[in-house]
Amino acid sequence: MRWLALLVAAIAWGQTVARQGDVIRVRTPGPAAEARMDGRTVRLFVQPEGGRLGLMPVPAEKAPGRYNLELLASDGKVLSSQTVIVRDARFRSQNVVLGQATAELKPSPGEMETVDKFLAAVTETRHWREPLGLPVAGCMTSPFGVKRLANGRPTGHYHGGLDQRAPVGKPVRAVADGVVRLVRSYNIHGGTVGIDHGQGLESMYLHLSRFAVAEGAVVHKGDVIGYSGSTGRSNAPHLHWSLYANGVPVNPLQWVRVKPCAARR
Ligand SMILES: [Zn+2]
């Protein structure tokens, strides 16, 4: 956990160093209610062990540079501030080959809206704790953050999650405790499960062939929530999963370890 050592060292000097796609765990012993950085405000929640904790995402596309992280009182008054240095994560580009029918898929009615609504909800109870688990055992076929080209053309999007190799029908497991908020079959996302882990952390699992839970189910880390597949905009069976901190996709590799697959020839 080299980044953690770096982060702790940096905080000791009154500075935080983060990379694009990271989550800054904002911890404070004081009464601050929110943290703000570059116009984004996140809530700080009282923790059972004392103090407060909030998750400040550094979006994958945030320009590298120096930013101010402020702690705010409940009336919005700035209590303290420190410097955050955002480093370039050097995400690569990756071409994805899609058949014409797949490339032309349109979202199901309400697909984007229900996903956005799920991602916008921040709930009070913290269910998650570290370390998170891996949803499947397979190696990583595509990391978070790569700039995506579809059939050689830039899409303007980056990969908002992590892909793992998984044949159709492998059990997919919750990465942490939480409440299942989304169990839907969508045109683009395919078979989708979304879990709210509480206090701003959420996970999504896409392209599933089958579901093992219903919306509203309380799950624990490692519980089977569905089965891998290749539904939606997918060119081969795999599991795409993503982590969100206060609605922003963040790099799962800051939270879990997974081996990259050996390059195919
Ligand atoms: Zn993916």
mmCIF file of N, CA, C and O and ligand atoms in Angstrom, residues 141-143 148 159-164 206-207 233 238-241, ligand 1:
data_model
loop_
_atom_site.group_PDB
_atom_site.id
_atom_site.type_symbol
_atom_site.label_atom_id
_atom_site.label_comp_id
_atom_site.label_asym_id
_atom_site.label_seq_id
_atom_site.Cartn_x
_atom_site.Cartn_y
_atom_site.Cartn_z
ATOM 1 N N THR A 141 -9.106 -7.496 -17.287
ATOM 2 C CA THR A 141 -8.946 -7.331 -18.740
ATOM 3 C C THR A 141 -8.891 -5.858 -19.123
ATOM 4 O O THR A 141 -8.372 -5.527 -20.182
ATOM 5 N N SER A 142 -9.433 -4.982 -18.296
ATOM 6 C CA SER A 142 -9.371 -3.547 -18.595
ATOM 7 C C SER A 142 -9.464 -2.774 -17.289
ATOM 8 O O SER A 142 -10.399 -2.959 -16.515
ATOM 9 N N PRO A 143 -8.473 -1.914 -17.022
ATOM 10 C CA PRO A 143 -8.519 -1.146 -15.777
ATOM 11 C C PRO A 143 -9.438 0.065 -15.884
ATOM 12 O O PRO A 143 -9.922 0.399 -16.969
ATOM 13 N N ARG A 148 -11.549 5.465 -23.891
ATOM 14 C CA ARG A 148 -12.110 4.458 -24.777
ATOM 15 C C ARG A 148 -12.278 4.949 -26.205
ATOM 16 O O ARG A 148 -12.782 6.049 -26.444
ATOM 17 N N HIS A 159 -13.190 4.670 -19.242
ATOM 18 C CA HIS A 159 -13.747 3.465 -18.631
ATOM 19 C C HIS A 159 -13.998 3.739 -17.149
ATOM 20 O O HIS A 159 -13.054 3.944 -16.389
ATOM 21 N N GLY A 160 -15.262 3.724 -16.761
ATOM 22 C CA GLY A 160 -15.640 4.119 -15.401
ATOM 23 C C GLY A 160 -15.600 2.990 -14.396
ATOM 24 O O GLY A 160 -16.036 3.158 -13.257
ATOM 25 N N GLY A 161 -15.064 1.837 -14.784
ATOM 26 C CA GLY A 161 -14.998 0.715 -13.854
ATOM 27 C C GLY A 161 -13.838 -0.179 -14.204
ATOM 28 O O GLY A 161 -12.914 0.237 -14.905
ATOM 29 N N LEU A 162 -13.911 -1.388 -13.698
ATOM 30 C CA LEU A 162 -12.836 -2.353 -13.900
ATOM 31 C C LEU A 162 -13.455 -3.608 -14.488
ATOM 32 O O LEU A 162 -14.506 -4.048 -14.035
ATOM 33 N N ASP A 163 -12.827 -4.159 -15.529
ATOM 34 C CA ASP A 163 -13.331 -5.388 -16.144
ATOM 35 C C ASP A 163 -12.500 -6.572 -15.682
ATOM 36 O O ASP A 163 -11.273 -6.501 -15.672
ATOM 37 N N GLN A 164 -13.199 -7.638 -15.334
ATOM 38 C CA GLN A 164 -12.513 -8.883 -14.975
ATOM 39 C C GLN A 164 -12.996 -9.996 -15.888
ATOM 40 O O GLN A 164 -14.166 -10.039 -16.274
ATOM 41 N N LEU A 206 -22.246 -4.994 -13.954
ATOM 42 C CA LEU A 206 -22.966 -4.919 -15.236
ATOM 43 C C LEU A 206 -22.810 -6.184 -16.091
ATOM 44 O O LEU A 206 -21.922 -6.994 -15.848
ATOM 45 N N HIS A 207 -23.656 -6.249 -17.108
ATOM 46 C CA HIS A 207 -23.649 -7.306 -18.136
ATOM 47 C C HIS A 207 -23.993 -8.683 -17.557
ATOM 48 O O HIS A 207 -23.617 -9.718 -18.113
ATOM 49 N N ARG A 233 -24.240 -3.543 -23.703
ATOM 50 C CA ARG A 233 -23.141 -3.185 -24.610
ATOM 51 C C ARG A 233 -21.873 -3.899 -24.164
ATOM 52 O O ARG A 233 -21.086 -3.379 -23.371
ATOM 53 N N HIS A 238 -17.795 -10.981 -19.565
ATOM 54 C CA HIS A 238 -16.848 -10.437 -18.581
ATOM 55 C C HIS A 238 -17.678 -9.806 -17.486
ATOM 56 O O HIS A 238 -18.891 -9.640 -17.632
ATOM 57 N N LEU A 239 -17.043 -9.436 -16.402
ATOM 58 C CA LEU A 239 -17.741 -8.640 -15.395
ATOM 59 C C LEU A 239 -17.165 -7.236 -15.417
ATOM 60 O O LEU A 239 -15.961 -7.041 -15.266
ATOM 61 N N HIS A 240 -18.044 -6.258 -15.627
ATOM 62 C CA HIS A 240 -17.674 -4.854 -15.401
ATOM 63 C C HIS A 240 -18.236 -4.473 -14.047
ATOM 64 O O HIS A 240 -19.421 -4.642 -13.798
ATOM 65 N N TRP A 241 -17.374 -3.974 -13.165
ATOM 66 C CA TRP A 241 -17.901 -3.430 -11.909
ATOM 67 C C TRP A 241 -17.284 -2.074 -11.669
ATOM 68 O O TRP A 241 -16.174 -1.788 -12.118
HETATM 69 ZN ZN ZN B 1 -16.054 -2.266 -18.376
#
